[in-house]
Amino acid sequence: MSAAQPGMTPFSLDGRVAVVTGAGSRSDGIGNGRAASITMARLGAKLALIDENVEWAEATLKMIEDEGGTAKVYKCNVADEAECKATIAAITADLGAPDILVNNVGLGGPDGTALDVDMAAWDHAMSVNVSSMVLMSRACLPAMIERGSGSIVNIASVAGLIGGHPKLLYPTSKGAVVQMSRAMATHHGRDGVRVNCICPGMVYTPMVYTRGMDDKLRESRKNRSLLQVEGTGWDVGNAVAFLASDAARWITGVVLPVDAGATAGRHREG
């Protein structure tokens, strides 16, 4: 992890091994994990595409290979410690030890407030949204620490920064990811491992539009931000690639909203 030499771009990920959880995407659209994977492959990284839905991950694989990139698909339940360790061991044998980990997998979780949320569903969602990031980091960190360098990017949400979400589970889990990222950055900075967190805003991804969204609601979501421009998975993917690269070599413990300014303030009328 050093400053770029003359003639070299610090944004290059040439030869690095990047692990992305939730690397697939519903339909043929571009979700955050797929966008991050493709963007890092374009910058030269070798991608380990992790998803429980192999078909979705294989679609990402094809997109990368069609552009001449290198990637391999791995099926893994990232909430299971043994599976995480076995998957990272397989990735290391196939591609090399991970240089980059993108903890992207997550789910919306159960509806409900403290009065009525289903606690079994709560525990499952917390295991996916929070515990999986600990387990994947645990599997990747030893090689990063031994090497003296590494980058972990955890994907949270602006729902973890501000109130107003109708569910109790989702913002709680995303807020946990925010603070977990700061704690991990503190724990592993001296090891040369950078840990940062991205909080996407209301990006328009397959997870959103495959559930059904009319034009009026879509326009309303867009206009809640300062820029009043609709975001996509590519916006999140570009932020991931930046934080994974040496261009961000002096950045750790950062919580980066990618939200067109939605968390900065309200749009000025008139």
JSON list of N, CA, C and O in Angstrom, two decimals, residues 49-96:
[
{"chain": "A", "resi": 49, "resn": "LEU", "atom": "N", "xyz": [-16.59, -14.28, -7.09]},
{"chain": "A", "resi": 49, "resn": "LEU", "atom": "CA", "xyz": [-17.98, -13.88, -7.04]},
{"chain": "A", "resi": 49, "resn": "LEU", "atom": "C", "xyz": [-18.75, -14.84, -6.14]},
{"chain": "A", "resi": 49, "resn": "LEU", "atom": "O", "xyz": [-19.00, -15.98, -6.51]},
{"chain": "A", "resi": 50, "resn": "ILE", "atom": "N", "xyz": [-19.13, -14.37, -4.96]},
{"chain": "A", "resi": 50, "resn": "ILE", "atom": "CA", "xyz": [-19.81, -15.21, -3.99]},
{"chain": "A", "resi": 50, "resn": "ILE", "atom": "C", "xyz": [-21.30, -14.88, -3.97]},
{"chain": "A", "resi": 50, "resn": "ILE", "atom": "O", "xyz": [-21.69, -13.72, -3.88]},
{"chain": "A", "resi": 51, "resn": "ASP", "atom": "N", "xyz": [-22.11, -15.93, -4.06]},
{"chain": "A", "resi": 51, "resn": "ASP", "atom": "CA", "xyz": [-23.55, -15.75, -3.97]},
{"chain": "A", "resi": 51, "resn": "ASP", "atom": "C", "xyz": [-24.18, -17.11, -3.70]},
{"chain": "A", "resi": 51, "resn": "ASP", "atom": "O", "xyz": [-23.69, -18.13, -4.20]},
{"chain": "A", "resi": 52, "resn": "GLU", "atom": "N", "xyz": [-25.25, -17.12, -2.92]},
{"chain": "A", "resi": 52, "resn": "GLU", "atom": "CA", "xyz": [-25.99, -18.38, -2.75]},
{"chain": "A", "resi": 52, "resn": "GLU", "atom": "C", "xyz": [-26.76, -18.74, -4.01]},
{"chain": "A", "resi": 52, "resn": "GLU", "atom": "O", "xyz": [-27.02, -19.90, -4.27]},
{"chain": "A", "resi": 53, "resn": "ASN", "atom": "N", "xyz": [-27.12, -17.73, -4.79]},
{"chain": "A", "resi": 53, "resn": "ASN", "atom": "CA", "xyz": [-27.79, -17.95, -6.06]},
{"chain": "A", "resi": 53, "resn": "ASN", "atom": "C", "xyz": [-26.74, -18.00, -7.15]},
{"chain": "A", "resi": 53, "resn": "ASN", "atom": "O", "xyz": [-26.29, -16.96, -7.66]},
{"chain": "A", "resi": 54, "resn": "VAL", "atom": "N", "xyz": [-26.32, -19.20, -7.51]},
{"chain": "A", "resi": 54, "resn": "VAL", "atom": "CA", "xyz": [-25.23, -19.38, -8.47]},
{"chain": "A", "resi": 54, "resn": "VAL", "atom": "C", "xyz": [-25.60, -18.82, -9.84]},
{"chain": "A", "resi": 54, "resn": "VAL", "atom": "O", "xyz": [-24.75, -18.24, -10.53]},
{"chain": "A", "resi": 55, "resn": "GLU", "atom": "N", "xyz": [-26.85, -18.95, -10.21]},
{"chain": "A", "resi": 55, "resn": "GLU", "atom": "CA", "xyz": [-27.29, -18.44, -11.52]},
{"chain": "A", "resi": 55, "resn": "GLU", "atom": "C", "xyz": [-27.06, -16.94, -11.63]},
{"chain": "A", "resi": 55, "resn": "GLU", "atom": "O", "xyz": [-26.60, -16.43, -12.66]},
{"chain": "A", "resi": 56, "resn": "TRP", "atom": "N", "xyz": [-27.38, -16.20, -10.57]},
{"chain": "A", "resi": 56, "resn": "TRP", "atom": "CA", "xyz": [-27.16, -14.76, -10.58]},
{"chain": "A", "resi": 56, "resn": "TRP", "atom": "C", "xyz": [-25.67, -14.43, -10.68]},
{"chain": "A", "resi": 56, "resn": "TRP", "atom": "O", "xyz": [-25.28, -13.52, -11.42]},
{"chain": "A", "resi": 57, "resn": "ALA", "atom": "N", "xyz": [-24.85, -15.15, -9.93]},
{"chain": "A", "resi": 57, "resn": "ALA", "atom": "CA", "xyz": [-23.41, -14.90, -9.95]},
{"chain": "A", "resi": 57, "resn": "ALA", "atom": "C", "xyz": [-22.81, -15.27, -11.30]},
{"chain": "A", "resi": 57, "resn": "ALA", "atom": "O", "xyz": [-21.89, -14.60, -11.80]},
{"chain": "A", "resi": 58, "resn": "GLU", "atom": "N", "xyz": [-23.32, -16.31, -11.92]},
{"chain": "A", "resi": 58, "resn": "GLU", "atom": "CA", "xyz": [-22.80, -16.71, -13.23]},
{"chain": "A", "resi": 58, "resn": "GLU", "atom": "C", "xyz": [-23.13, -15.68, -14.30]},
{"chain": "A", "resi": 58, "resn": "GLU", "atom": "O", "xyz": [-22.38, -15.51, -15.27]},
{"chain": "A", "resi": 59, "resn": "ALA", "atom": "N", "xyz": [-24.24, -14.96, -14.14]},
{"chain": "A", "resi": 59, "resn": "ALA", "atom": "CA", "xyz": [-24.55, -13.88, -15.06]},
{"chain": "A", "resi": 59, "resn": "ALA", "atom": "C", "xyz": [-23.52, -12.76, -14.93]},
{"chain": "A", "resi": 59, "resn": "ALA", "atom": "O", "xyz": [-23.08, -12.17, -15.92]},
{"chain": "A", "resi": 60, "resn": "THR", "atom": "N", "xyz": [-23.09, -12.47, -13.69]},
{"chain": "A", "resi": 60, "resn": "THR", "atom": "CA", "xyz": [-22.03, -11.49, -13.47]},
{"chain": "A", "resi": 60, "resn": "THR", "atom": "C", "xyz": [-20.73, -11.98, -14.07]},
{"chain": "A", "resi": 60, "resn": "THR", "atom": "O", "xyz": [-19.99, -11.21, -14.71]},
{"chain": "A", "resi": 61, "resn": "LEU", "atom": "N", "xyz": [-20.43, -13.25, -13.89]},
{"chain": "A", "resi": 61, "resn": "LEU", "atom": "CA", "xyz": [-19.23, -13.86, -14.46]},
{"chain": "A", "resi": 61, "resn": "LEU", "atom": "C", "xyz": [-19.19, -13.66, -15.97]},
{"chain": "A", "resi": 61, "resn": "LEU", "atom": "O", "xyz": [-18.17, -13.28, -16.53]},
{"chain": "A", "resi": 62, "resn": "LYS", "atom": "N", "xyz": [-20.29, -13.92, -16.63]},
{"chain": "A", "resi": 62, "resn": "LYS", "atom": "CA", "xyz": [-20.34, -13.78, -18.09]},
{"chain": "A", "resi": 62, "resn": "LYS", "atom": "C", "xyz": [-20.07, -12.34, -18.51]},
{"chain": "A", "resi": 62, "resn": "LYS", "atom": "O", "xyz": [-19.35, -12.09, -19.49]},
{"chain": "A", "resi": 63, "resn": "MET", "atom": "N", "xyz": [-20.65, -11.39, -17.78]},
{"chain": "A", "resi": 63, "resn": "MET", "atom": "CA", "xyz": [-20.41, -9.99, -18.10]},
{"chain": "A", "resi": 63, "resn": "MET", "atom": "C", "xyz": [-18.93, -9.64, -17.98]},
{"chain": "A", "resi": 63, "resn": "MET", "atom": "O", "xyz": [-18.39, -8.89, -18.80]},
{"chain": "A", "resi": 64, "resn": "ILE", "atom": "N", "xyz": [-18.28, -10.16, -16.96]},
{"chain": "A", "resi": 64, "resn": "ILE", "atom": "CA", "xyz": [-16.85, -9.90, -16.77]},
{"chain": "A", "resi": 64, "resn": "ILE", "atom": "C", "xyz": [-16.02, -10.57, -17.86]},
{"chain": "A", "resi": 64, "resn": "ILE", "atom": "O", "xyz": [-15.13, -9.95, -18.46]},
{"chain": "A", "resi": 65, "resn": "GLU", "atom": "N", "xyz": [-16.31, -11.82, -18.12]},
{"chain": "A", "resi": 65, "resn": "GLU", "atom": "CA", "xyz": [-15.54, -12.56, -19.13]},
{"chain": "A", "resi": 65, "resn": "GLU", "atom": "C", "xyz": [-15.76, -12.00, -20.52]},
{"chain": "A", "resi": 65, "resn": "GLU", "atom": "O", "xyz": [-14.83, -12.02, -21.36]},
{"chain": "A", "resi": 66, "resn": "ASP", "atom": "N", "xyz": [-16.95, -11.50, -20.81]},
{"chain": "A", "resi": 66, "resn": "ASP", "atom": "CA", "xyz": [-17.22, -10.90, -22.12]},
{"chain": "A", "resi": 66, "resn": "ASP", "atom": "C", "xyz": [-16.34, -9.67, -22.36]},
{"chain": "A", "resi": 66, "resn": "ASP", "atom": "O", "xyz": [-16.10, -9.29, -23.52]},
{"chain": "A", "resi": 67, "resn": "GLU", "atom": "N", "xyz": [-15.88, -9.05, -21.28]},
{"chain": "A", "resi": 67, "resn": "GLU", "atom": "CA", "xyz": [-15.00, -7.89, -21.40]},
{"chain": "A", "resi": 67, "resn": "GLU", "atom": "C", "xyz": [-13.53, -8.27, -21.25]},
{"chain": "A", "resi": 67, "resn": "GLU", "atom": "O", "xyz": [-12.65, -7.40, -21.18]},
{"chain": "A", "resi": 68, "resn": "GLY", "atom": "N", "xyz": [-13.25, -9.57, -21.16]},
{"chain": "A", "resi": 68, "resn": "GLY", "atom": "CA", "xyz": [-11.87, -10.04, -21.07]},
{"chain": "A", "resi": 68, "resn": "GLY", "atom": "C", "xyz": [-11.33, -10.13, -19.66]},
{"chain": "A", "resi": 68, "resn": "GLY", "atom": "O", "xyz": [-10.12, -10.33, -19.46]},
{"chain": "A", "resi": 69, "resn": "GLY", "atom": "N", "xyz": [-12.21, -10.01, -18.67]},
{"chain": "A", "resi": 69, "resn": "GLY", "atom": "CA", "xyz": [-11.77, -10.07, -17.28]},
{"chain": "A", "resi": 69, "resn": "GLY", "atom": "C", "xyz": [-11.68, -11.48, -16.75]},
{"chain": "A", "resi": 69, "resn": "GLY", "atom": "O", "xyz": [-12.08, -12.46, -17.41]},
{"chain": "A", "resi": 70, "resn": "THR", "atom": "N", "xyz": [-11.17, -11.60, -15.52]},
{"chain": "A", "resi": 70, "resn": "THR", "atom": "CA", "xyz": [-10.99, -12.89, -14.86]},
{"chain": "A", "resi": 70, "resn": "THR", "atom": "C", "xyz": [-11.86, -12.96, -13.62]},
{"chain": "A", "resi": 70, "resn": "THR", "atom": "O", "xyz": [-11.84, -12.06, -12.78]},
{"chain": "A", "resi": 71, "resn": "ALA", "atom": "N", "xyz": [-12.63, -14.04, -13.51]},
{"chain": "A", "resi": 71, "resn": "ALA", "atom": "CA", "xyz": [-13.50, -14.21, -12.36]},
{"chain": "A", "resi": 71, "resn": "ALA", "atom": "C", "xyz": [-13.88, -15.67, -12.20]},
{"chain": "A", "resi": 71, "resn": "ALA", "atom": "O", "xyz": [-13.75, -16.47, -13.13]},
{"chain": "A", "resi": 72, "resn": "LYS", "atom": "N", "xyz": [-14.35, -16.01, -11.02]},
{"chain": "A", "resi": 72, "resn": "LYS", "atom": "CA", "xyz": [-14.80, -17.36, -10.73]},
{"chain": "A", "resi": 72, "resn": "LYS", "atom": "C", "xyz": [-15.94, -17.27, -9.71]},
{"chain": "A", "resi": 72, "resn": "LYS", "atom": "O", "xyz": [-15.92, -16.42, -8.82]},
{"chain": "A", "resi": 73, "resn": "VAL", "atom": "N", "xyz": [-16.92, -18.16, -9.86]},
{"chain": "A", "resi": 73, "resn": "VAL", "atom": "CA", "xyz": [-18.10, -18.15, -9.01]},
{"chain": "A", "resi": 73, "resn": "VAL", "atom": "C", "xyz": [-17.96, -19.15, -7.86]},
{"chain": "A", "resi": 73, "resn": "VAL", "atom": "O", "xyz": [-17.46, -20.27, -8.05]},
{"chain": "A", "resi": 74, "resn": "TYR", "atom": "N", "xyz": [-18.40, -18.74, -6.68]},
{"chain": "A", "resi": 74, "resn": "TYR", "atom": "CA", "xyz": [-18.39, -19.60, -5.50]},
{"chain": "A", "resi": 74, "resn": "TYR", "atom": "C", "xyz": [-19.73, -19.50, -4.79]},
{"chain": "A", "resi": 74, "resn": "TYR", "atom": "O", "xyz": [-20.20, -18.39, -4.50]},
{"chain": "A", "resi": 75, "resn": "LYS", "atom": "N", "xyz": [-20.32, -20.64, -4.51]},
{"chain": "A", "resi": 75, "resn": "LYS", "atom": "CA", "xyz": [-21.56, -20.66, -3.74]},
{"chain": "A", "resi": 75, "resn": "LYS", "atom": "C", "xyz": [-21.21, -20.76, -2.27]},
{"chain": "A", "resi": 75, "resn": "LYS", "atom": "O", "xyz": [-20.40, -21.60, -1.86]},
{"chain": "A", "resi": 76, "resn": "CYS", "atom": "N", "xyz": [-21.82, -19.89, -1.46]},
{"chain": "A", "resi": 76, "resn": "CYS", "atom": "CA", "xyz": [-21.48, -19.89, -0.04]},
{"chain": "A", "resi": 76, "resn": "CYS", "atom": "C", "xyz": [-22.60, -19.26, 0.76]},
{"chain": "A", "resi": 76, "resn": "CYS", "atom": "O", "xyz": [-23.15, -18.22, 0.38]},
{"chain": "A", "resi": 77, "resn": "ASN", "atom": "N", "xyz": [-22.94, -19.89, 1.87]},
{"chain": "A", "resi": 77, "resn": "ASN", "atom": "CA", "xyz": [-23.81, -19.29, 2.88]},
{"chain": "A", "resi": 77, "resn": "ASN", "atom": "C", "xyz": [-22.90, -18.48, 3.79]},
{"chain": "A", "resi": 77, "resn": "ASN", "atom": "O", "xyz": [-22.24, -19.02, 4.68]},
{"chain": "A", "resi": 78, "resn": "VAL", "atom": "N", "xyz": [-22.86, -17.16, 3.58]},
{"chain": "A", "resi": 78, "resn": "VAL", "atom": "CA", "xyz": [-21.88, -16.33, 4.29]},
{"chain": "A", "resi": 78, "resn": "VAL", "atom": "C", "xyz": [-22.22, -16.14, 5.76]},
{"chain": "A", "resi": 78, "resn": "VAL", "atom": "O", "xyz": [-21.43, -15.54, 6.51]},
{"chain": "A", "resi": 79, "resn": "ALA", "atom": "N", "xyz": [-23.35, -16.65, 6.20]},
{"chain": "A", "resi": 79, "resn": "ALA", "atom": "CA", "xyz": [-23.69, -16.60, 7.62]},
{"chain": "A", "resi": 79, "resn": "ALA", "atom": "C", "xyz": [-23.20, -17.84, 8.35]},
{"chain": "A", "resi": 79, "resn": "ALA", "atom": "O", "xyz": [-23.45, -18.00, 9.55]},
{"chain": "A", "resi": 80, "resn": "ASP", "atom": "N", "xyz": [-22.50, -18.73, 7.64]},
{"chain": "A", "resi": 80, "resn": "ASP", "atom": "CA", "xyz": [-21.98, -19.97, 8.22]},
{"chain": "A", "resi": 80, "resn": "ASP", "atom": "C", "xyz": [-20.45, -19.88, 8.23]},
{"chain": "A", "resi": 80, "resn": "ASP", "atom": "O", "xyz": [-19.82, -19.79, 7.18]},
{"chain": "A", "resi": 81, "resn": "GLU", "atom": "N", "xyz": [-19.85, -19.93, 9.42]},
{"chain": "A", "resi": 81, "resn": "GLU", "atom": "CA", "xyz": [-18.41, -19.73, 9.53]},
{"chain": "A", "resi": 81, "resn": "GLU", "atom": "C", "xyz": [-17.61, -20.78, 8.79]},
{"chain": "A", "resi": 81, "resn": "GLU", "atom": "O", "xyz": [-16.62, -20.46, 8.10]},
{"chain": "A", "resi": 82, "resn": "ALA", "atom": "N", "xyz": [-18.00, -22.03, 8.88]},
{"chain": "A", "resi": 82, "resn": "ALA", "atom": "CA", "xyz": [-17.26, -23.09, 8.21]},
{"chain": "A", "resi": 82, "resn": "ALA", "atom": "C", "xyz": [-17.29, -22.90, 6.69]},
{"chain": "A", "resi": 82, "resn": "ALA", "atom": "O", "xyz": [-16.27, -23.10, 6.01]},
{"chain": "A", "resi": 83, "resn": "GLU", "atom": "N", "xyz": [-18.45, -22.51, 6.16]},
{"chain": "A", "resi": 83, "resn": "GLU", "atom": "CA", "xyz": [-18.54, -22.28, 4.72]},
{"chain": "A", "resi": 83, "resn": "GLU", "atom": "C", "xyz": [-17.68, -21.09, 4.29]},
{"chain": "A", "resi": 83, "resn": "GLU", "atom": "O", "xyz": [-17.05, -21.12, 3.23]},
{"chain": "A", "resi": 84, "resn": "CYS", "atom": "N", "xyz": [-17.65, -20.05, 5.11]},
{"chain": "A", "resi": 84, "resn": "CYS", "atom": "CA", "xyz": [-16.82, -18.89, 4.79]},
{"chain": "A", "resi": 84, "resn": "CYS", "atom": "C", "xyz": [-15.34, -19.29, 4.70]},
{"chain": "A", "resi": 84, "resn": "CYS", "atom": "O", "xyz": [-14.64, -18.93, 3.75]},
{"chain": "A", "resi": 85, "resn": "LYS", "atom": "N", "xyz": [-14.88, -20.02, 5.70]},
{"chain": "A", "resi": 85, "resn": "LYS", "atom": "CA", "xyz": [-13.47, -20.44, 5.71]},
{"chain": "A", "resi": 85, "resn": "LYS", "atom": "C", "xyz": [-13.15, -21.34, 4.54]},
{"chain": "A", "resi": 85, "resn": "LYS", "atom": "O", "xyz": [-12.10, -21.18, 3.88]},
{"chain": "A", "resi": 86, "resn": "ALA", "atom": "N", "xyz": [-14.04, -22.27, 4.23]},
{"chain": "A", "resi": 86, "resn": "ALA", "atom": "CA", "xyz": [-13.80, -23.19, 3.12]},
{"chain": "A", "resi": 86, "resn": "ALA", "atom": "C", "xyz": [-13.80, -22.46, 1.79]},
{"chain": "A", "resi": 86, "resn": "ALA", "atom": "O", "xyz": [-13.00, -22.75, 0.89]},
{"chain": "A", "resi": 87, "resn": "THR", "atom": "N", "xyz": [-14.69, -21.50, 1.65]},
{"chain": "A", "resi": 87, "resn": "THR", "atom": "CA", "xyz": [-14.76, -20.74, 0.40]},
{"chain": "A", "resi": 87, "resn": "THR", "atom": "C", "xyz": [-13.53, -19.88, 0.19]},
{"chain": "A", "resi": 87, "resn": "THR", "atom": "O", "xyz": [-12.97, -19.84, -0.92]},
{"chain": "A", "resi": 88, "resn": "ILE", "atom": "N", "xyz": [-13.05, -19.23, 1.23]},
{"chain": "A", "resi": 88, "resn": "ILE", "atom": "CA", "xyz": [-11.84, -18.42, 1.09]},
{"chain": "A", "resi": 88, "resn": "ILE", "atom": "C", "xyz": [-10.63, -19.30, 0.83]},
{"chain": "A", "resi": 88, "resn": "ILE", "atom": "O", "xyz": [-9.73, -18.92, 0.06]},
{"chain": "A", "resi": 89, "resn": "ALA", "atom": "N", "xyz": [-10.60, -20.48, 1.41]},
{"chain": "A", "resi": 89, "resn": "ALA", "atom": "CA", "xyz": [-9.51, -21.42, 1.11]},
{"chain": "A", "resi": 89, "resn": "ALA", "atom": "C", "xyz": [-9.53, -21.81, -0.36]},
{"chain": "A", "resi": 89, "resn": "ALA", "atom": "O", "xyz": [-8.47, -21.89, -1.02]},
{"chain": "A", "resi": 90, "resn": "ALA", "atom": "N", "xyz": [-10.72, -22.06, -0.90]},
{"chain": "A", "resi": 90, "resn": "ALA", "atom": "CA", "xyz": [-10.85, -22.41, -2.32]},
{"chain": "A", "resi": 90, "resn": "ALA", "atom": "C", "xyz": [-10.44, -21.25, -3.21]},
{"chain": "A", "resi": 90, "resn": "ALA", "atom": "O", "xyz": [-9.75, -21.44, -4.24]},
{"chain": "A", "resi": 91, "resn": "ILE", "atom": "N", "xyz": [-10.84, -20.04, -2.85]},
{"chain": "A", "resi": 91, "resn": "ILE", "atom": "CA", "xyz": [-10.46, -18.85, -3.62]},
{"chain": "A", "resi": 91, "resn": "ILE", "atom": "C", "xyz": [-8.95, -18.68, -3.62]},
{"chain": "A", "resi": 91, "resn": "ILE", "atom": "O", "xyz": [-8.34, -18.39, -4.66]},
{"chain": "A", "resi": 92, "resn": "THR", "atom": "N", "xyz": [-8.33, -18.88, -2.47]},
{"chain": "A", "resi": 92, "resn": "THR", "atom": "CA", "xyz": [-6.88, -18.74, -2.36]},
{"chain": "A", "resi": 92, "resn": "THR", "atom": "C", "xyz": [-6.17, -19.75, -3.26]},
{"chain": "A", "resi": 92, "resn": "THR", "atom": "O", "xyz": [-5.17, -19.42, -3.92]},
{"chain": "A", "resi": 93, "resn": "ALA", "atom": "N", "xyz": [-6.69, -20.96, -3.30]},
{"chain": "A", "resi": 93, "resn": "ALA", "atom": "CA", "xyz": [-6.10, -21.99, -4.16]},
{"chain": "A", "resi": 93, "resn": "ALA", "atom": "C", "xyz": [-6.29, -21.66, -5.64]},
{"chain": "A", "resi": 93, "resn": "ALA", "atom": "O", "xyz": [-5.39, -21.91, -6.47]},
{"chain": "A", "resi": 94, "resn": "ASP", "atom": "N", "xyz": [-7.43, -21.09, -5.98]},
{"chain": "A", "resi": 94, "resn": "ASP", "atom": "CA", "xyz": [-7.76, -20.84, -7.39]},
{"chain": "A", "resi": 94, "resn": "ASP", "atom": "C", "xyz": [-7.16, -19.53, -7.92]},
{"chain": "A", "resi": 94, "resn": "ASP", "atom": "O", "xyz": [-6.63, -19.48, -9.03]},
{"chain": "A", "resi": 95, "resn": "LEU", "atom": "N", "xyz": [-7.27, -18.47, -7.14]},
{"chain": "A", "resi": 95, "resn": "LEU", "atom": "CA", "xyz": [-6.92, -17.13, -7.62]},
{"chain": "A", "resi": 95, "resn": "LEU", "atom": "C", "xyz": [-5.79, -16.48, -6.86]},
{"chain": "A", "resi": 95, "resn": "LEU", "atom": "O", "xyz": [-5.12, -15.57, -7.37]},
{"chain": "A", "resi": 96, "resn": "GLY", "atom": "N", "xyz": [-5.58, -16.91, -5.61]},
{"chain": "A", "resi": 96, "resn": "GLY", "atom": "CA", "xyz": [-4.62, -16.28, -4.73]},
{"chain": "A", "resi": 96, "resn": "GLY", "atom": "C", "xyz": [-5.31, -15.74, -3.49]},
{"chain": "A", "resi": 96, "resn": "GLY", "atom": "O", "xyz": [-6.53, -15.68, -3.43]}
]
